[in-house]
């Protein structure tokens, strides 16, 4: 129980639906923390769904292989996000660490059985699934209707909001510009031009490497909403 009680994301993660000491003790016995190195895949698309889990630290990408054999990033998993496919036989996408990450994983069948006997966990899982569906619909609108600059601004805003930041509000962008382009349905040159334009307007600054500071959050939000 102490491990769950001390978990930095427990309140925001799926396990936040559990409240009693007995419930926390049971889920604690089912789970184990694993350290995942950058580039390591923990779930493979099409494979049997063996584990599910909560992201404790780091960032992971969700990806599929398209018909022509290229990788397509379809989502990101931040701390407190739930990964894996409960109540399903096969994984619909791969899950790969973009940075060194920590995940609390559960055997999928054991988690399914626990959720079936704890309705509040099943309800929390349903709410999270519906939230994911809403985000997917919003992403479809972004890709179909928004300009390239609005797409880039939306992604930067999301990563700045959800990635851990330092005291100077600096975050390390976990995606390369090519990965950002793949995720947004753009070419890398367009992503680079859009980021440069945001920097030249003073909306963001780029201290070096993949470091990003959002200098004018309201301006970035306005561009993202365009």
XYZ file of N, CA and C in Angstrom:
678
model
N 0.825 -1.197 0.000
C 0.000 0.000 0.000
C 0.859 1.247 0.000
N 2.014 1.174 0.717
C 2.854 2.365 0.819
C 3.333 2.805 -0.554
N 3.634 1.820 -1.451
C 4.078 2.171 -2.782
C 3.028 2.963 -3.527
N 1.767 2.534 -3.453
C 0.681 3.244 -4.124
C 0.436 4.605 -3.471
N 0.489 4.656 -2.158
C 0.230 5.909 -1.455
C 1.264 6.968 -1.814
N 2.488 6.534 -2.094
C 3.564 7.471 -2.410
C 3.687 7.748 -3.903
N 2.861 7.112 -4.719
C 2.956 7.272 -6.173
C 2.658 8.716 -6.563
N 3.533 9.362 -7.336
C 3.337 10.778 -7.658
C 2.156 11.058 -8.576
N 1.629 10.031 -9.256
C 0.522 10.265 -10.190
C -0.761 9.553 -9.767
N -0.778 8.972 -8.574
C -1.921 8.129 -8.210
C -3.253 8.868 -8.297
N -3.304 10.095 -7.826
C -4.571 10.825 -7.816
C -5.074 11.069 -9.235
N -4.160 11.383 -10.153
C -4.557 11.685 -11.528
C -4.663 10.442 -12.395
N -4.017 9.364 -11.989
C -4.025 8.142 -12.783
C -5.303 7.349 -12.540
N -5.461 6.278 -13.288
C -6.654 5.445 -13.173
C -6.846 4.925 -11.755
N -5.763 4.630 -11.074
C -5.851 4.082 -9.718
C -6.415 5.081 -8.718
N -6.557 6.340 -9.109
C -7.157 7.327 -8.231
C -8.599 7.009 -7.880
N -9.213 6.104 -8.660
C -10.586 5.687 -8.364
C -10.660 4.783 -7.143
N -9.514 4.248 -6.718
C -9.474 3.347 -5.563
C -9.185 4.153 -4.305
N -9.895 3.854 -3.225
C -9.767 4.673 -2.024
C -9.424 3.889 -0.769
N -9.922 2.671 -0.626
C -9.734 1.963 0.639
C -8.344 1.341 0.709
N -7.807 1.161 1.908
C -6.501 0.509 2.061
C -6.457 -0.880 1.434
N -7.540 -1.639 1.546
C -7.561 -2.982 0.965
C -7.461 -2.928 -0.558
N -8.162 -1.981 -1.165
C -8.106 -1.849 -2.623
C -6.700 -1.474 -3.077
N -6.097 -0.526 -2.383
C -4.746 -0.100 -2.744
C -3.734 -1.216 -2.528
N -3.920 -1.982 -1.471
C -3.014 -3.090 -1.201
C -3.118 -4.139 -2.301
N -4.340 -4.424 -2.748
C -4.534 -5.429 -3.794
C -3.917 -4.983 -5.111
N -4.182 -3.739 -5.517
C -3.634 -3.267 -6.793
C -2.117 -3.148 -6.708
N -1.615 -2.832 -5.504
C -0.166 -2.755 -5.312
C 0.484 -4.120 -5.523
N -0.163 -5.172 -5.043
C 0.388 -6.519 -5.216
C 0.352 -6.954 -6.680
N -0.620 -6.461 -7.425
C -0.722 -6.831 -8.836
C 0.340 -6.134 -9.690
N 0.691 -4.908 -9.316
C 1.559 -4.103 -10.164
C 3.030 -4.198 -9.817
N 3.839 -3.734 -10.752
C 5.279 -3.605 -10.521
C 5.786 -2.463 -11.396
N 6.734 -1.737 -10.860
C 7.317 -0.638 -11.625
C 8.458 -1.144 -12.494
N 8.497 -0.666 -13.718
C 9.590 -1.010 -14.616
C 10.196 0.278 -15.170
N 11.485 0.240 -15.384
C 12.197 1.351 -16.008
C 12.350 1.035 -17.493
N 11.960 1.962 -18.326
C 11.981 1.760 -19.771
C 12.953 2.760 -20.388
N 13.932 2.256 -21.103
C 14.928 3.129 -21.719
C 14.371 3.779 -22.984
N 14.896 4.927 -23.309
C 14.498 5.615 -24.540
C 14.658 4.672 -25.729
N 13.611 4.581 -26.537
C 13.638 3.721 -27.711
C 13.128 2.312 -27.466
N 12.914 1.954 -26.205
C 12.446 0.602 -25.884
C 10.933 0.519 -26.075
N 10.490 -0.542 -26.729
C 9.063 -0.770 -26.951
C 8.530 -1.720 -25.894
N 7.432 -1.332 -25.262
C 6.852 -2.162 -24.200
C 5.606 -2.895 -24.672
N 4.976 -2.394 -25.718
C 3.816 -3.056 -26.317
C 3.997 -3.006 -27.829
N 3.781 -4.137 -28.491
C 3.921 -4.203 -29.941
C 2.551 -4.309 -30.592
N 2.333 -3.518 -31.623
C 1.079 -3.553 -32.366
C 0.796 -4.969 -32.865
N -0.420 -5.440 -32.644
C -0.831 -6.745 -33.138
C -0.528 -7.901 -32.219
N 0.363 -7.696 -31.242
C 0.690 -8.776 -30.307
C -0.421 -8.937 -29.273
N -0.442 -10.095 -28.635
C -1.399 -10.313 -27.562
C -1.181 -9.275 -26.468
N -2.273 -8.717 -25.974
C -2.188 -7.702 -24.925
C -1.911 -8.378 -23.592
N -0.659 -8.329 -23.160
C -0.249 -9.027 -21.941
C -0.195 -8.117 -20.727
N 0.099 -6.835 -20.937
C 0.215 -5.905 -19.807
C -0.534 -4.613 -20.109
N -0.958 -3.958 -19.037
C -1.490 -2.596 -19.099
C -0.766 -1.816 -18.005
N -0.910 -0.510 -17.986
C -0.202 0.200 -16.925
C -0.391 1.698 -16.935
N 0.098 2.318 -15.875
C 0.093 3.771 -15.722
C 1.496 4.317 -15.963
N 1.585 5.391 -16.729
C 2.869 6.071 -16.913
C 3.154 6.886 -15.649
N 4.284 6.614 -15.020
C 4.675 7.336 -13.802
C 5.544 8.543 -14.154
N 6.542 8.320 -14.967
C 7.444 9.391 -15.401
C 7.797 9.158 -16.861
N 8.132 10.252 -17.557
C 8.605 10.128 -18.921
C 7.532 10.418 -19.952
N 7.738 9.910 -21.149
C 6.811 10.113 -22.260
C 6.983 8.970 -23.245
N 5.864 8.470 -23.756
C 5.896 7.367 -24.711
C 5.062 7.728 -25.931
N 5.423 7.151 -27.057
C 4.643 7.371 -28.274
C 3.798 6.138 -28.565
N 2.627 6.382 -29.126
C 1.746 5.328 -29.601
C 1.836 5.350 -31.121
N 2.136 4.226 -31.727
C 2.363 4.232 -33.167
C 1.823 2.970 -33.824
N 1.545 3.095 -35.117
C 1.132 1.962 -35.931
C 2.015 1.917 -37.168
N 2.024 0.793 -37.823
C 2.740 0.655 -39.090
C 1.720 0.747 -40.210
N 1.918 1.701 -41.112
C 0.970 1.917 -42.203
C 1.126 0.843 -43.271
N 0.235 0.882 -44.250
C 0.232 -0.138 -45.300
C 1.532 -0.157 -46.090
N 2.199 0.991 -46.202
C 3.458 1.029 -46.962
C 4.683 0.744 -46.096
N 4.435 0.356 -44.840
C 5.537 -0.066 -43.981
C 6.190 1.030 -43.170
N 5.662 2.248 -43.222
C 6.245 3.340 -42.447
C 5.519 3.492 -41.110
N 6.248 4.019 -40.137
C 5.652 4.234 -38.822
C 4.828 5.512 -38.817
N 3.653 5.443 -38.195
C 2.817 6.625 -38.015
C 2.528 6.794 -36.536
N 2.973 7.920 -35.964
C 2.679 8.209 -34.562
C 1.224 8.658 -34.466
N 0.458 8.003 -33.602
C -0.969 8.312 -33.485
C -1.327 8.929 -32.135
N -0.354 9.039 -31.245
C -0.642 9.633 -29.947
C 0.566 9.627 -29.042
N 0.425 10.293 -27.903
C 1.483 10.367 -26.898
C 0.901 9.981 -25.545
N 1.702 9.360 -24.714
C 1.289 8.990 -23.356
C 2.179 9.720 -22.363
N 1.559 10.584 -21.565
C 2.248 11.398 -20.573
C 2.082 10.774 -19.185
N 2.803 11.295 -18.173
C 2.595 10.811 -16.806
C 1.123 10.872 -16.395
N 0.664 9.811 -15.766
C -0.712 9.548 -15.313
C -1.581 8.945 -16.403
N -1.099 8.904 -17.653
C -1.879 8.264 -18.713
C -1.833 6.747 -18.566
N -2.856 6.101 -19.087
C -2.989 4.647 -19.021
C -2.639 4.078 -20.386
N -1.813 3.041 -20.411
C -1.424 2.422 -21.674
C -1.844 0.958 -21.672
N -1.965 0.400 -22.869
C -2.346 -1.000 -22.996
C -3.820 -1.146 -23.319
N -4.201 -2.370 -23.616
C -5.573 -2.668 -24.042
C -6.235 -3.638 -23.068
N -6.942 -3.129 -22.050
C -7.665 -4.039 -21.165
C -8.865 -4.639 -21.893
N -9.248 -5.823 -21.483
C -10.410 -6.512 -22.057
C -10.268 -6.715 -23.562
N -9.051 -6.823 -24.051
C -8.845 -7.035 -25.474
C -7.735 -8.035 -25.715
N -7.823 -8.750 -26.815
C -6.855 -9.807 -27.079
C -5.550 -9.277 -27.667
N -5.640 -8.267 -28.529
C -4.451 -7.798 -29.235
C -4.291 -6.285 -29.116
N -3.040 -5.854 -29.120
C -2.735 -4.424 -29.009
C -3.005 -3.731 -30.336
N -3.663 -2.589 -30.280
C -3.978 -1.855 -31.492
C -2.852 -0.964 -31.969
N -1.838 -0.756 -31.138
C -0.699 0.076 -31.516
C 0.496 -0.301 -30.648
N 1.660 0.104 -31.088
C 2.875 -0.092 -30.298
C 3.032 1.066 -29.322
N 3.710 0.803 -28.216
C 4.003 1.832 -27.212
C 5.507 1.834 -26.981
N 6.154 2.949 -27.285
C 7.611 3.047 -27.241
C 8.031 4.294 -26.474
N 9.038 4.167 -25.641
C 9.511 5.297 -24.837
C 10.256 6.302 -25.711
N 9.861 7.565 -25.612
C 10.582 8.642 -26.285
C 11.727 9.158 -25.428
N 11.589 9.014 -24.130
C 12.633 9.354 -23.161
C 12.647 8.238 -22.124
N 13.688 8.179 -21.310
C 13.697 7.198 -20.222
C 12.435 7.393 -19.379
N 11.716 6.319 -19.146
C 10.399 6.422 -18.512
C 10.219 5.359 -17.436
N 9.251 5.596 -16.565
C 8.866 4.636 -15.532
C 7.385 4.334 -15.693
N 7.054 3.050 -15.689
C 5.667 2.615 -15.851
C 5.330 1.631 -14.744
N 4.132 1.748 -14.196
C 3.613 0.740 -13.273
C 2.739 -0.190 -14.100
N 3.192 -1.418 -14.311
C 2.493 -2.345 -15.195
C 1.759 -3.411 -14.394
N 0.671 -3.889 -14.986
C -0.140 -4.949 -14.401
C -0.364 -6.030 -15.452
N -0.335 -7.297 -15.064
C -0.737 -8.341 -16.011
C -2.163 -8.051 -16.483
N -2.365 -8.066 -17.777
C -3.651 -7.630 -18.311
C -4.819 -8.460 -17.794
N -4.671 -9.762 -17.747
C -5.785 -10.608 -17.295
C -6.094 -10.361 -15.817
N -5.065 -10.196 -15.005
C -5.286 -9.928 -13.582
C -5.950 -8.564 -13.390
N -5.532 -7.581 -14.190
C -6.153 -6.256 -14.109
C -7.618 -6.329 -14.530
N -7.901 -7.078 -15.603
C -9.286 -7.226 -16.054
C -10.158 -7.812 -14.945
N -9.655 -8.856 -14.303
C -10.424 -9.506 -13.237
C -10.658 -8.550 -12.072
N -9.636 -7.765 -11.726
C -9.774 -6.803 -10.630
C -10.801 -5.729 -10.987
N -10.749 -5.241 -12.222
C -11.684 -4.194 -12.648
C -13.122 -4.700 -12.645
N -13.306 -5.963 -12.973
C -14.659 -6.519 -13.009
C -15.288 -6.580 -11.619
N -14.474 -6.671 -10.592
C -15.000 -6.751 -9.220
C -14.940 -5.408 -8.493
N -14.461 -4.385 -9.176
C -14.387 -3.040 -8.587
C -14.991 -2.048 -9.588
N -16.305 -1.870 -9.544
C -17.003 -1.049 -10.540
C -16.453 0.365 -10.675
N -15.974 0.939 -9.575
C -15.475 2.310 -9.658
C -14.252 2.396 -10.568
N -13.449 1.332 -10.618
C -12.294 1.318 -11.514
C -12.761 1.181 -12.959
N -13.751 0.316 -13.174
C -14.303 0.176 -14.515
C -14.924 1.467 -15.017
N -15.601 2.193 -14.126
C -16.192 3.475 -14.509
C -15.116 4.501 -14.846
N -14.047 4.511 -14.061
C -12.940 5.429 -14.341
C -12.291 5.094 -15.677
N -12.171 3.802 -15.972
C -11.604 3.378 -17.248
C -12.503 3.819 -18.401
N -13.815 3.704 -18.221
C -14.750 4.141 -19.259
C -14.642 5.644 -19.482
N -14.590 6.422 -18.400
C -14.452 7.877 -18.545
C -13.171 8.231 -19.282
N -12.087 7.537 -18.939
C -10.804 7.814 -19.589
C -10.866 7.447 -21.072
N -11.530 6.345 -21.379
C -11.674 5.930 -22.771
C -12.475 6.959 -23.561
N -13.549 7.471 -22.967
C -14.353 8.491 -23.639
C -13.568 9.790 -23.807
N -12.751 10.137 -22.818
C -11.892 11.321 -22.941
C -10.901 11.141 -24.089
N -10.338 9.935 -24.196
C -9.413 9.649 -25.294
C -10.124 9.766 -26.638
N -11.367 9.300 -26.694
C -12.141 9.403 -27.930
C -12.399 10.862 -28.285
N -12.715 11.677 -27.289
C -12.912 13.109 -27.538
C -11.639 13.751 -28.083
N -10.497 13.384 -27.492
C -9.226 13.946 -27.974
C -8.937 13.495 -29.400
N -9.273 12.246 -29.706
C -9.056 11.743 -31.066
C -9.905 12.522 -32.069
N -11.135 12.829 -31.698
C -11.998 13.614 -32.585
C -11.455 15.022 -32.764
N -10.977 15.616 -31.674
C -10.387 16.949 -31.771
C -9.152 16.927 -32.666
N -8.382 15.842 -32.562
C -7.184 15.721 -33.393
C -7.557 15.596 -34.867
N -8.657 14.893 -35.155
C -9.124 14.770 -36.533
C -9.478 16.139 -37.098
N -10.117 16.968 -36.287
C -10.449 18.325 -36.725
C -9.173 19.123 -36.965
N -8.216 18.977 -36.056
C -6.951 19.696 -36.192
C -6.268 19.339 -37.506
N -6.216 18.043 -37.825
C -5.520 17.605 -39.034
C -6.292 17.972 -40.297
N -7.615 17.987 -40.207
C -8.423 18.203 -41.399
C -8.649 19.675 -41.714
N -8.715 20.518 -40.697
C -9.179 21.885 -40.920
C -8.193 22.984 -40.518
N -7.271 22.697 -39.633
C -6.401 23.762 -39.147
C -5.196 23.963 -40.055
N -4.687 25.175 -40.032
C -3.491 25.499 -40.807
C -2.271 24.817 -40.208
N -1.193 24.813 -40.962
C 0.043 24.195 -40.470
C 0.528 24.885 -39.204
N 0.474 26.213 -39.171
C 0.947 26.938 -37.986
C 0.083 26.625 -36.773
N -1.232 26.451 -36.979
C -2.125 26.112 -35.870
C -1.850 24.702 -35.364
N -1.533 23.791 -36.265
C -1.207 22.418 -35.853
C 0.053 22.402 -34.990
N 1.079 23.092 -35.459
C 2.336 23.124 -34.706
C 2.124 23.794 -33.351
N 1.394 24.899 -33.338
C 1.128 25.600 -32.076
C 0.354 24.705 -31.110
N -0.609 23.955 -31.620
C -1.404 23.060 -30.767
C -0.530 21.997 -30.129
N 0.375 21.422 -30.912
C 1.248 20.375 -30.382
C 2.237 20.946 -29.366
N 2.827 22.091 -29.671
C 3.757 22.715 -28.725
C 3.056 23.058 -27.419
N 1.845 23.560 -27.527
C 1.081 23.921 -26.332
C 0.782 22.689 -25.486
N 0.429 21.595 -26.149
C 0.123 20.351 -25.434
C 1.358 19.824 -24.718
N 2.496 19.809 -25.406
C 3.720 19.288 -24.790
C 4.204 20.214 -23.678
N 4.087 21.521 -23.891
C 4.507 22.473 -22.850
C 3.641 22.341 -21.605
N 2.357 22.051 -21.823
C 1.427 21.931 -20.705
C 1.626 20.630 -19.931
N 1.991 19.556 -20.623
C 1.993 18.243 -19.981
C 3.379 17.693 -19.665
N 4.406 18.203 -20.324
C 5.759 17.735 -20.015
C 6.279 18.462 -18.771
N 7.076 17.789 -17.947
C 7.642 18.451 -16.761
C 8.470 19.665 -17.164
N 8.333 20.749 -16.413
C 9.070 21.969 -16.736
C 9.962 22.365 -15.573
N 11.024 23.100 -15.894
C 11.934 23.598 -14.881
C 11.418 24.896 -14.293
N 12.163 25.481 -13.352
C 11.726 26.726 -12.709
C 11.604 27.892 -13.679
N 12.324 27.825 -14.791
C 12.235 28.895 -15.783
C 11.214 28.585 -16.875
N 10.341 27.612 -16.615
C 9.276 27.196 -17.538
C 9.830 26.564 -18.808
N 11.045 26.051 -18.738
C 11.645 25.382 -19.878
C 11.268 23.908 -19.872
N 10.878 23.406 -21.038
C 10.635 21.973 -21.178
C 11.547 21.437 -22.270
N 11.860 20.156 -22.158
C 12.613 19.474 -23.203
C 11.616 18.825 -24.149
N 11.601 19.266 -25.394
C 10.682 18.683 -26.360
C 11.066 17.225 -26.601
N 10.146 16.289 -26.391
C 10.482 14.878 -26.526
C 10.492 14.391 -27.964
N 9.904 15.169 -28.868
C 9.808 14.755 -30.263
C 10.811 15.518 -31.119
N 11.400 14.830 -32.069
C 12.204 15.514 -33.074
C 11.255 16.233 -34.031
N 11.793 17.116 -34.831
C 10.923 17.836 -35.770
C 10.343 16.887 -36.810
N 11.082 15.840 -37.159
C 10.537 14.851 -38.086
C 9.370 14.104 -37.447
N 9.508 13.753 -36.172
C 8.408 13.076 -35.480
C 7.203 13.994 -35.339
N 7.448 15.269 -35.077
C 6.347 16.227 -35.020
C 5.646 16.307 -36.370
N 6.423 16.325 -37.436
C 5.843 16.383 -38.777
C 4.983 15.152 -39.051
N 5.493 13.986 -38.683
C 4.725 12.752 -38.896
C 3.414 12.780 -38.124
N 3.468 13.249 -36.891
C 2.278 13.284 -36.046
C 1.244 14.274 -36.574
N 1.714 15.373 -37.163
C 0.819 16.444 -37.602
C 0.421 16.348 -39.067
N 0.949 15.365 -39.787
C 0.637 15.243 -41.201
C 1.271 16.337 -42.036
N 2.478 16.764 -41.646
C 3.199 17.820 -42.343
C 4.566 17.313 -42.777
N 5.285 18.133 -43.517
C 6.673 17.819 -43.841
C 7.563 18.570 -42.855
N 8.776 18.083 -42.671
C 9.660 18.640 -41.650
C 9.971 20.114 -41.914
N 10.067 20.496 -43.193
C 10.376 21.892 -43.504
C 9.267 22.830 -43.012
N 8.024 22.383 -43.126
C 6.901 23.204 -42.665
C 6.919 23.359 -41.151
N 7.227 22.272 -40.454
C 7.326 22.336 -38.992
C 8.428 23.307 -38.582
N 9.581 23.202 -39.229
C 10.705 24.078 -38.891
C 10.362 25.542 -39.147
N 9.715 25.821 -40.279
C 9.334 27.211 -40.582
C 8.324 27.738 -39.565
N 7.387 26.898 -39.172
C 6.364 27.331 -38.210
C 6.978 27.644 -36.851
N 7.902 26.800 -36.406
C 8.559 27.038 -35.115
C 9.415 28.301 -35.178
N 10.122 28.482 -36.304
C 10.939 29.682 -36.472
C 10.072 30.938 -36.449
N 8.904 30.872 -37.093
C 7.996 32.024 -37.103
C 7.502 32.347 -35.694
N 7.201 31.320 -34.911
C 6.772 31.542 -33.523
C 7.893 32.174 -32.703
N 9.107 31.723 -32.961
C 10.255 32.303 -32.248
C 10.456 33.762 -32.649
N 10.374 34.046 -33.942
C 10.595 35.410 -34.421
C 9.536 36.379 -33.899
N 8.339 35.871 -33.636
C 7.268 36.707 -33.082
C 7.383 36.872 -31.572
N 8.319 36.152 -30.965
C 8.484 36.235 -29.522
C 7.503 35.388 -28.731
N 6.768 34.524 -29.432
C 5.792 33.669 -28.749
C 6.499 32.566 -27.979
N 7.552 32.019 -28.573
C 8.358 30.999 -27.903
C 9.822 31.381 -28.033
N 10.637 30.802 -27.185
C 12.086 30.920 -27.337
C 12.679 29.529 -27.291
N 13.812 29.388 -27.948
C 14.488 28.097 -28.060
C 15.910 28.263 -27.544
N 16.135 28.053 -26.244
C 17.456 28.286 -25.651
C 18.553 27.411 -26.226
N 18.188 26.293 -26.822
C 19.194 25.394 -27.377
C 18.718 23.962 -27.318
N 19.209 23.162 -28.280
C 18.793 21.773 -28.320
C 17.293 21.677 -28.548
N 16.655 20.840 -27.757
C 15.197 20.709 -27.855
C 14.480 21.479 -26.746
N 15.179 22.401 -26.111
C 14.551 23.163 -25.027
C 13.584 24.200 -25.592
N 12.443 24.330 -24.934
C 11.406 25.259 -25.372
C 10.879 26.037 -24.178
N 10.709 27.338 -24.371
C 10.042 28.183 -23.383
C 8.900 28.899 -24.096
N 7.700 28.771 -23.570
C 6.561 29.515 -24.111
C 6.537 30.873 -23.419
N 6.910 31.899 -24.158
C 7.005 33.246 -23.590
C 5.635 33.915 -23.491
N 4.767 33.622 -24.450
C 3.442 34.237 -24.476
C 2.380 33.149 -24.656
N 1.976 32.506 -23.554
C 1.000 31.412 -23.646
C -0.307 31.814 -24.325
N -0.807 33.013 -24.037
C -2.077 33.438 -24.634
C -1.954 33.564 -26.150
N -0.821 34.069 -26.607
C -0.610 34.194 -28.051
C -0.532 32.821 -28.702
N 0.148 31.886 -28.043
C 0.254 30.536 -28.591
C -1.123 29.874 -28.643
N -1.935 30.087 -27.604
C -3.294 29.530 -27.593
C -4.128 30.124 -28.724
N -3.954 31.410 -28.983
C -4.715 32.057 -30.054
C -4.331 31.491 -31.415
N -3.043 31.262 -31.619
C -2.587 30.692 -32.887
C -3.086 29.258 -33.026
N -3.058 28.502 -31.931
C -3.524 27.115 -31.961
C -5.010 27.027 -32.280
N -5.762 28.047 -31.894
C -7.213 28.039 -32.116
C -7.598 28.563 -33.496
N -6.632 29.060 -34.244
C -6.910 29.678 -35.547
C -7.440 28.642 -36.544
